[in-house]
Short mmCIF file of C-alpha atoms and ligand atoms in Angstrom, two decimals:
data_model
loop_
_atom_site.label_atom_id
_atom_site.label_comp_id
_atom_site.label_asym_id
_atom_site.label_seq_id
_atom_site.Cartn_x
_atom_site.Cartn_y
_atom_site.Cartn_z
CA MET A 971 56.68 -2.06 -86.52
CA SER A 972 59.19 -4.09 -88.53
CA GLY A 973 57.75 -7.38 -89.73
CA PHE A 974 54.44 -6.68 -88.05
CA VAL A 975 52.29 -9.02 -90.13
CA PHE A 976 54.62 -12.03 -90.01
CA SER A 977 55.23 -14.20 -86.99
CA GLU A 978 58.91 -14.98 -86.74
CA LYS A 979 60.41 -18.43 -86.32
CA PRO A 980 63.14 -18.88 -83.68
CA ILE A 981 65.66 -20.20 -86.24
CA SER A 982 67.74 -17.71 -88.27
CA ILE A 983 68.66 -19.17 -91.63
CA GLU A 984 71.96 -18.18 -93.20
CA SER A 985 72.47 -20.40 -96.24
CA GLY A 986 71.08 -23.32 -98.16
CA GLU A 987 72.10 -26.06 -100.56
CA GLY A 988 69.85 -28.65 -102.16
CA ALA A 989 67.33 -29.82 -99.58
CA THR A 990 69.37 -28.44 -96.66
CA LEU A 991 69.07 -25.12 -94.84
CA VAL A 992 71.85 -23.98 -92.51
CA ALA A 993 71.15 -21.79 -89.46
CA GLU A 994 73.41 -19.03 -88.16
CA ASP A 995 74.64 -21.34 -85.38
CA GLY A 996 75.66 -23.96 -87.96
CA THR A 997 72.79 -26.38 -87.36
CA GLU A 998 71.68 -28.11 -90.56
CA TYR A 999 67.97 -28.58 -91.21
CA LEU A 1000 66.26 -30.82 -93.76
CA ASP A 1001 63.87 -28.51 -95.61
CA MET A 1002 60.60 -30.40 -96.12
CA GLY A 1003 58.57 -27.25 -96.77
CA ALA A 1004 60.65 -25.42 -99.38
CA SER A 1005 59.18 -22.24 -97.89
CA TYR A 1006 55.79 -23.13 -99.36
CA ALA A 1007 56.96 -24.93 -102.51
CA CYS A 1008 59.16 -22.04 -103.63
CA THR A 1009 62.43 -23.91 -104.21
CA PRO A 1010 61.75 -26.89 -106.51
CA THR A 1011 65.36 -26.96 -107.78
CA GLY A 1012 66.72 -27.00 -104.22
CA HIS A 1013 68.45 -24.12 -102.47
CA CYS A 1014 71.01 -22.25 -104.55
CA HIS A 1015 71.05 -24.59 -107.54
CA PRO A 1016 74.29 -23.60 -109.33
CA ASP A 1017 72.55 -23.09 -112.71
CA VAL A 1018 69.97 -20.75 -111.18
CA VAL A 1019 72.59 -18.82 -109.20
CA ALA A 1020 74.77 -18.40 -112.32
CA ALA A 1021 71.82 -17.24 -114.44
CA VAL A 1022 70.90 -14.61 -111.85
CA GLN A 1023 74.49 -13.40 -111.47
CA ASP A 1024 75.04 -13.14 -115.24
CA GLN A 1025 71.81 -11.26 -115.86
CA ALA A 1026 72.36 -8.94 -112.90
CA ALA A 1027 75.76 -7.97 -114.30
CA ASP A 1028 74.23 -7.12 -117.70
CA LEU A 1029 70.93 -5.44 -116.89
CA LEU A 1030 68.76 -5.36 -113.76
CA TYR A 1031 65.67 -3.83 -115.30
CA VAL A 1032 64.13 -2.26 -118.36
CA GLN A 1033 60.43 -1.64 -118.91
CA GLY A 1034 58.35 -4.43 -120.39
CA SER A 1035 57.84 -2.77 -123.77
CA TYR A 1036 61.52 -3.29 -124.70
CA PRO A 1037 62.30 -6.87 -125.66
CA VAL A 1038 65.03 -8.36 -123.42
CA GLU A 1039 66.42 -11.78 -124.16
CA SER A 1040 65.71 -13.38 -120.76
CA ARG A 1041 62.10 -12.16 -120.83
CA THR A 1042 61.51 -13.15 -124.46
CA THR A 1043 63.00 -16.58 -123.81
CA LEU A 1044 60.76 -17.07 -120.78
CA HIS A 1045 57.64 -16.24 -122.79
CA GLU A 1046 58.66 -18.88 -125.33
CA LYS A 1047 59.71 -21.46 -122.76
CA LEU A 1048 56.57 -21.18 -120.62
CA GLY A 1049 54.44 -21.18 -123.77
CA ALA A 1050 56.13 -24.37 -124.98
CA LEU A 1051 55.80 -26.08 -121.58
CA ALA A 1052 52.19 -24.96 -120.99
CA PRO A 1053 49.57 -27.71 -120.89
CA GLY A 1054 47.69 -28.20 -124.18
CA SER A 1055 47.68 -25.04 -126.26
CA ILE A 1056 47.18 -22.48 -123.48
CA ASP A 1057 50.44 -20.87 -124.51
CA ASN A 1058 49.74 -17.13 -124.16
CA VAL A 1059 51.86 -15.99 -121.23
CA TRP A 1060 51.26 -13.04 -118.91
CA LEU A 1061 54.11 -12.47 -116.43
CA CYS A 1062 53.76 -10.86 -113.00
CA ASN A 1063 55.35 -10.99 -109.57
CA SER A 1064 53.30 -13.24 -107.29
CA GLY A 1065 50.58 -15.84 -107.07
CA THR A 1066 47.79 -13.52 -106.08
CA GLU A 1067 48.61 -11.29 -109.04
CA ALA A 1068 48.54 -14.25 -111.43
CA ASN A 1069 45.09 -15.24 -110.14
CA GLU A 1070 43.88 -11.63 -110.08
CA ALA A 1071 44.81 -11.42 -113.78
CA ALA A 1072 43.08 -14.75 -114.49
CA LEU A 1073 39.82 -13.49 -112.96
CA LYS A 1074 40.03 -10.14 -114.76
CA PHE A 1075 40.81 -11.80 -118.11
CA ALA A 1076 37.92 -14.25 -117.64
CA ARG A 1077 35.49 -11.43 -116.95
CA SER A 1078 36.69 -9.47 -119.95
CA ALA A 1079 36.68 -12.46 -122.32
CA THR A 1080 33.30 -13.89 -121.27
CA GLY A 1081 31.36 -10.76 -120.37
CA GLY A 1082 30.18 -12.65 -117.27
CA THR A 1083 30.64 -11.35 -113.73
CA LYS A 1084 30.23 -14.37 -111.46
CA ILE A 1085 33.11 -16.43 -110.09
CA VAL A 1086 32.67 -19.94 -108.75
CA ALA A 1087 35.28 -21.16 -106.27
CA ALA A 1088 35.56 -24.09 -103.89
CA LYS A 1089 35.18 -24.31 -100.15
CA ARG A 1090 38.63 -24.66 -98.48
CA ALA A 1091 40.21 -22.86 -101.49
CA PHE A 1092 43.17 -20.52 -101.21
CA HIS A 1093 43.83 -18.16 -104.13
CA GLY A 1094 45.61 -15.17 -102.59
CA ARG A 1095 45.27 -12.07 -100.45
CA THR A 1096 44.48 -9.15 -102.75
CA MET A 1097 40.84 -8.07 -102.78
CA GLY A 1098 39.77 -10.12 -105.83
CA THR A 1099 41.55 -13.38 -105.03
CA LEU A 1100 40.74 -13.03 -101.33
CA SER A 1101 37.08 -12.95 -102.35
CA ALA A 1102 37.60 -16.38 -103.95
CA THR A 1103 39.47 -17.68 -100.88
CA TRP A 1104 37.46 -19.67 -98.37
CA LYS A 1105 38.87 -19.17 -94.85
CA PRO A 1106 36.95 -16.46 -92.91
CA LYS A 1107 40.09 -15.78 -90.82
CA TYR A 1108 41.83 -14.28 -93.87
CA LYS A 1109 38.81 -12.26 -95.00
CA LYS A 1110 36.77 -10.97 -92.04
CA PRO A 1111 38.69 -7.75 -91.24
CA PHE A 1112 38.63 -6.64 -94.89
CA GLU A 1113 35.00 -7.20 -95.81
CA PRO A 1114 32.98 -6.39 -97.83
CA LEU A 1115 34.82 -8.13 -100.70
CA LEU A 1116 33.21 -9.34 -103.94
CA GLU A 1117 30.66 -11.32 -101.88
CA ASP A 1118 27.77 -11.08 -104.30
CA GLN A 1119 29.80 -12.27 -107.24
CA VAL A 1120 31.57 -15.29 -105.73
CA GLU A 1121 29.76 -18.55 -105.06
CA PHE A 1122 31.45 -21.34 -103.11
CA VAL A 1123 30.79 -25.00 -103.85
CA THR A 1124 31.87 -28.19 -102.10
CA TYR A 1125 35.18 -29.31 -103.60
CA GLY A 1126 34.68 -32.60 -105.43
CA ASP A 1127 30.88 -32.38 -105.80
CA GLU A 1128 30.06 -32.35 -109.54
CA ASP A 1129 26.34 -31.74 -109.07
CA GLU A 1130 26.87 -28.70 -106.87
CA LEU A 1131 29.28 -27.30 -109.44
CA ALA A 1132 26.82 -27.87 -112.30
CA ASP A 1133 24.09 -26.09 -110.32
CA ALA A 1134 26.32 -23.09 -109.51
CA VAL A 1135 27.65 -22.43 -113.01
CA ASP A 1136 25.43 -20.52 -115.46
CA ASP A 1137 25.66 -18.07 -118.35
CA GLU A 1138 26.69 -15.29 -115.94
CA THR A 1139 29.73 -17.27 -114.77
CA ALA A 1140 33.00 -15.72 -115.92
CA ALA A 1141 35.28 -18.24 -114.23
CA VAL A 1142 35.41 -21.42 -112.25
CA ILE A 1143 38.67 -21.39 -110.30
CA LEU A 1144 40.00 -24.61 -108.75
CA GLU A 1145 43.23 -26.02 -107.34
CA PRO A 1146 43.83 -29.51 -108.86
CA ILE A 1147 44.98 -30.48 -105.36
CA GLN A 1148 43.88 -28.11 -102.60
CA GLY A 1149 47.00 -27.05 -100.69
CA GLU A 1150 46.32 -24.58 -97.89
CA GLY A 1151 42.94 -26.27 -97.39
CA GLY A 1152 44.62 -29.47 -96.13
CA ILE A 1153 46.07 -31.34 -99.18
CA HIS A 1154 42.94 -32.65 -100.87
CA PRO A 1155 43.45 -34.11 -104.37
CA ALA A 1156 40.52 -33.67 -106.78
CA PRO A 1157 38.41 -36.84 -106.73
CA GLU A 1158 38.35 -38.99 -109.88
CA GLY A 1159 36.35 -37.33 -112.66
CA TYR A 1160 35.82 -33.98 -110.89
CA LEU A 1161 38.14 -31.84 -113.01
CA ALA A 1162 36.86 -33.46 -116.22
CA ALA A 1163 33.32 -32.65 -115.10
CA ALA A 1164 34.38 -29.04 -114.42
CA ARG A 1165 35.76 -28.94 -117.97
CA GLU A 1166 32.42 -30.09 -119.44
CA ILE A 1167 30.30 -27.81 -117.27
CA THR A 1168 32.31 -24.68 -118.15
CA GLU A 1169 32.37 -25.56 -121.85
CA GLU A 1170 28.57 -25.65 -121.88
CA THR A 1171 28.23 -22.13 -120.46
CA GLY A 1172 31.30 -20.62 -122.16
CA SER A 1173 32.88 -19.88 -118.77
CA ALA A 1174 36.65 -19.92 -118.27
CA LEU A 1175 38.03 -22.88 -116.36
CA VAL A 1176 40.99 -21.62 -114.32
CA PHE A 1177 43.35 -24.03 -112.57
CA ASP A 1178 45.37 -22.44 -109.81
CA GLU A 1179 48.63 -24.44 -110.06
CA ILE A 1180 50.62 -22.04 -107.89
CA GLN A 1181 51.37 -24.83 -105.41
CA THR A 1182 50.85 -27.93 -107.60
CA GLY A 1183 52.77 -26.79 -110.69
CA ILE A 1184 56.43 -26.94 -111.82
CA GLY A 1185 56.68 -30.71 -111.38
CA ARG A 1186 55.58 -31.05 -107.77
CA THR A 1187 52.84 -33.66 -108.25
CA GLY A 1188 54.84 -35.89 -110.60
CA ASP A 1189 53.78 -34.09 -113.81
CA LEU A 1190 54.99 -30.67 -114.89
CA TRP A 1191 51.41 -29.47 -114.26
CA ALA A 1192 49.02 -31.41 -112.02
CA CYS A 1193 46.23 -31.04 -114.60
CA GLU A 1194 48.28 -33.20 -117.00
CA GLY A 1195 48.10 -36.05 -114.51
CA TYR A 1196 44.32 -35.64 -114.49
CA GLY A 1197 44.19 -35.45 -118.30
CA VAL A 1198 42.24 -32.16 -118.24
CA THR A 1199 43.29 -28.94 -119.99
CA PRO A 1200 41.65 -25.78 -118.62
CA ASP A 1201 41.48 -22.35 -120.32
CA VAL A 1202 43.86 -20.71 -117.85
CA VAL A 1203 46.65 -22.03 -115.62
CA THR A 1204 48.29 -19.84 -113.02
CA THR A 1205 51.76 -20.45 -111.61
CA ALA A 1206 54.07 -18.67 -109.12
CA LYS A 1207 55.89 -19.91 -105.98
CA GLY A 1208 58.50 -22.29 -107.48
CA VAL A 1209 58.62 -20.97 -111.04
CA ALA A 1210 61.75 -18.85 -110.45
CA SER A 1211 63.23 -20.90 -107.56
CA GLY A 1212 62.02 -18.41 -104.97
CA LEU A 1213 62.51 -15.11 -106.76
CA PRO A 1214 59.21 -13.21 -107.11
CA MET A 1215 57.50 -14.35 -110.30
CA GLY A 1216 53.99 -15.34 -111.28
CA ALA A 1217 52.49 -16.21 -114.64
CA THR A 1218 49.02 -16.56 -116.12
CA LEU A 1219 48.89 -18.99 -119.06
CA CYS A 1220 45.85 -18.48 -121.29
CA ALA A 1221 44.09 -20.07 -124.25
CA ASP A 1222 43.77 -17.91 -127.37
CA TRP A 1223 40.11 -17.01 -126.78
CA ILE A 1224 41.01 -15.57 -123.37
CA ALA A 1225 44.21 -13.81 -124.49
CA GLU A 1226 42.51 -12.18 -127.48
CA ASN A 1227 39.87 -10.57 -125.25
CA ALA A 1228 41.84 -10.13 -122.03
CA GLY A 1229 41.31 -6.38 -121.79
CA PRO A 1230 43.86 -3.79 -120.67
CA HIS A 1231 46.17 -5.03 -117.94
CA GLY A 1232 49.77 -4.36 -116.92
CA SER A 1233 52.39 -4.43 -114.22
CA THR A 1234 55.62 -2.43 -114.05
CA PHE A 1235 57.86 -5.33 -113.04
CA SER A 1236 56.23 -7.88 -115.38
CA GLY A 1237 59.01 -10.22 -116.51
CA ASN A 1238 61.86 -8.47 -114.69
CA PRO A 1239 65.03 -9.60 -116.54
CA VAL A 1240 66.83 -11.02 -113.48
CA VAL A 1241 63.76 -12.90 -112.25
CA ALA A 1242 63.09 -14.10 -115.81
CA ALA A 1243 66.66 -15.45 -115.97
CA ALA A 1244 66.04 -17.34 -112.72
CA ALA A 1245 62.80 -18.75 -114.15
CA ASN A 1246 64.48 -19.86 -117.38
CA ALA A 1247 67.20 -21.67 -115.45
CA THR A 1248 64.61 -23.19 -113.10
CA LEU A 1249 62.51 -24.57 -115.95
CA ASP A 1250 65.64 -25.95 -117.67
CA VAL A 1251 66.71 -27.74 -114.48
CA VAL A 1252 63.20 -29.09 -113.86
CA VAL A 1253 63.10 -30.58 -117.38
CA GLU A 1254 66.74 -31.69 -117.72
CA GLU A 1255 66.95 -33.30 -114.27
CA ASP A 1256 63.44 -34.78 -114.68
CA LEU A 1257 62.32 -33.37 -111.35
CA PRO A 1258 58.67 -34.36 -111.99
CA GLY A 1259 59.87 -37.97 -112.34
CA ASN A 1260 61.87 -37.68 -109.13
CA ALA A 1261 58.90 -36.11 -107.33
CA ALA A 1262 56.73 -39.05 -108.40
CA ALA A 1263 59.27 -41.69 -107.35
CA ILE A 1264 60.33 -40.18 -104.01
CA GLY A 1265 56.75 -39.14 -103.26
CA ASP A 1266 55.49 -42.70 -103.71
CA TYR A 1267 58.34 -44.03 -101.58
CA LEU A 1268 57.63 -41.49 -98.85
CA GLN A 1269 53.89 -42.26 -98.78
CA THR A 1270 54.57 -46.03 -98.64
CA GLU A 1271 57.09 -45.68 -95.80
CA LEU A 1272 54.82 -43.32 -93.86
CA ALA A 1273 51.86 -45.67 -94.26
CA ALA A 1274 53.95 -48.49 -92.76
CA LEU A 1275 54.65 -46.55 -89.53
CA ASP A 1276 53.04 -47.77 -86.34
CA VAL A 1277 52.24 -44.34 -84.88
CA PRO A 1278 49.00 -42.37 -84.60
CA ILE A 1279 48.36 -40.99 -88.12
CA ARG A 1280 44.79 -40.38 -89.29
CA ASP A 1281 45.38 -40.08 -93.03
CA ILE A 1282 48.06 -39.58 -95.68
CA ARG A 1283 47.05 -37.72 -98.85
CA GLY A 1284 48.65 -36.16 -101.92
CA GLU A 1285 50.54 -36.72 -105.14
CA GLY A 1286 54.29 -36.64 -105.75
CA LEU A 1287 56.03 -34.32 -103.31
CA MET A 1288 52.84 -32.62 -102.16
CA ILE A 1289 51.87 -34.71 -99.16
CA GLY A 1290 49.57 -34.08 -96.22
CA VAL A 1291 49.92 -36.17 -93.07
CA GLU A 1292 46.85 -35.78 -90.89
CA VAL A 1293 47.92 -36.24 -87.28
CA LYS A 1294 46.00 -36.71 -84.04
CA ARG A 1295 48.03 -34.14 -82.05
CA GLY A 1296 47.88 -30.52 -83.20
CA ALA A 1297 50.01 -30.01 -86.32
CA ASN A 1298 51.84 -27.03 -84.82
CA ARG A 1299 53.17 -29.04 -81.88
CA VAL A 1300 54.34 -31.77 -84.24
CA LEU A 1301 56.06 -29.16 -86.42
CA ARG A 1302 57.79 -27.58 -83.44
CA ASP A 1303 59.10 -30.98 -82.27
CA LEU A 1304 60.21 -31.85 -85.81
CA ALA A 1305 62.17 -28.60 -86.06
CA LEU A 1306 63.71 -28.43 -82.59
CA GLU A 1307 64.29 -32.16 -81.90
CA GLN A 1308 64.80 -33.60 -85.37
CA GLN A 1309 66.04 -30.63 -87.44
CA VAL A 1310 63.27 -31.16 -90.00
CA LEU A 1311 61.35 -28.11 -91.23
CA ALA A 1312 57.81 -28.71 -92.52
CA LEU A 1313 54.56 -26.77 -92.80
CA PRO A 1314 51.02 -26.89 -91.45
CA ALA A 1315 47.85 -27.02 -93.54
CA GLY A 1316 45.15 -26.16 -91.06
CA ARG A 1317 45.16 -27.42 -87.49
CA SER A 1318 45.75 -31.14 -87.97
CA VAL A 1319 47.73 -31.61 -91.19
CA VAL A 1320 51.53 -31.66 -91.48
CA ARG A 1321 52.27 -30.50 -95.03
CA LEU A 1322 55.35 -31.78 -96.86
CA LEU A 1323 56.38 -29.72 -99.94
CA PRO A 1324 60.15 -30.32 -100.14
CA PRO A 1325 62.50 -29.30 -102.94
CA LEU A 1326 61.97 -31.70 -105.86
CA VAL A 1327 65.65 -32.73 -105.72
CA LEU A 1328 64.84 -34.70 -102.54
CA GLU A 1329 66.65 -38.05 -102.34
CA GLU A 1330 65.59 -41.38 -100.85
CA ARG A 1331 67.97 -40.90 -97.88
CA HIS A 1332 66.17 -37.62 -97.07
CA ALA A 1333 62.82 -39.42 -97.22
CA ASP A 1334 64.20 -42.01 -94.79
CA ASP A 1335 65.27 -39.22 -92.42
CA VAL A 1336 61.79 -37.63 -92.50
CA VAL A 1337 60.06 -40.92 -91.87
CA ALA A 1338 62.37 -41.62 -88.90
CA ALA A 1339 61.82 -38.10 -87.57
CA LEU A 1340 58.02 -38.39 -87.80
CA ALA A 1341 58.14 -41.85 -86.22
CA ASP A 1342 59.99 -40.39 -83.26
CA VAL A 1343 57.89 -37.25 -82.86
CA LEU A 1344 54.53 -39.01 -83.28
CA ALA A 1345 55.36 -41.98 -81.04
CA PRO A 1346 53.26 -41.94 -77.85
CA LYS A 1347 55.61 -40.66 -75.11
CA ALA A 1348 55.84 -42.33 -71.72
CA GLU A 1349 54.28 -40.18 -68.95
CA SER A 1350 57.57 -39.79 -67.05
CA GLU A 1351 59.17 -37.98 -69.97
CA SER A 1352 56.78 -35.04 -70.00
C1 LIG B 1683 50.47 -19.39 -102.26
C2 LIG B 1683 49.28 -19.56 -103.10
C3 LIG B 1683 48.66 -18.45 -103.69
C4 LIG B 1683 49.13 -17.01 -103.44
O1 LIG B 1683 50.42 -16.78 -103.88
P1 LIG B 1683 51.22 -15.49 -103.36
O2 LIG B 1683 52.49 -15.49 -104.17
O3 LIG B 1683 51.43 -15.65 -101.90
O4 LIG B 1683 50.37 -14.31 -103.66
C5 LIG B 1683 47.56 -18.67 -104.49
N1 LIG B 1683 47.10 -19.92 -104.73
C6 LIG B 1683 47.68 -21.01 -104.20
C7 LIG B 1683 47.13 -22.37 -104.51
C8 LIG B 1683 48.78 -20.87 -103.36
O5 LIG B 1683 49.35 -21.95 -102.81
#
């Protein structure tokens, strides 16, 4: 039964450095997926590795009620880096847990029960966050979920959102750019409208920045690029360079009425050390700035290609390339013929979420690889 819920890839990875992954047979791959945005600082950044090694030698774990320097520092650091003044930090171990906490806190703080989420949304796989996730494929075998309490609206439609939100609404949960749903950035004005609508009813506005956060879209948090501060931001994936960590950042009015909640491994000292080093590297090396610059370059170069591409969407180093062939075939050819590892987002979108240390020469390699793979092949070759 080992590994029974994951499909395995035919490439065994042994090591990594920067934007490169090395297979057991020595083949080097350009990592354009960062294992779902989990390695913003690149593989094995020396500062992150050193922080983990030092903390592991001192103390692997002590329960959350004892202050430990790495954990205390992370609370302060995340609080200081949080958008606006949503600087109350709850630490956990994954994205779904961060969102689960956000939904619980919102219910407790507002007294409402209803959750409004968007079609195409992905918020996680535990019962609560799965209820706010759109794709039937992920949900069907586990139903009934919180069906009666979750209402789905069309992403980007302000009027539908205004109609769905009322005094019973505890939370509106949105990704500033939908990731799993196919890389769809929020249309102009939509997040600001969500802010106004939720303020009127006293509902919590939750931004799920698990994929968009930690510099990926060109700002530390995508919501900063949109100029909108919600009541809650959730983060995970890249926050500790791939070690298991999630966080729920809350405004005072949420934190003060969050209700009882807890998790044994909350702020594990070793993972907290990795997160501290990650955030330092992201700020000191201006990885959001690099993501913006290389992302723009990549989108411009891709747009100039003369191959069948339907659409290119995204911000910074969160880019979706909608292709005419099935995305999975394109991804297989990229991996096996071009040594470029990327991700799907649905059936027709190739998703690029590389480490934020990506350089222009890497972008050139990806563009050349896509040009080759997407070029119409002569009949005789197949
Ligand atoms: C990956 C993801 C999650 C779930 O995170 P896990 O750590 O897998 O539980 C939630 N929301 C978004 C936007 C994600 O990309």
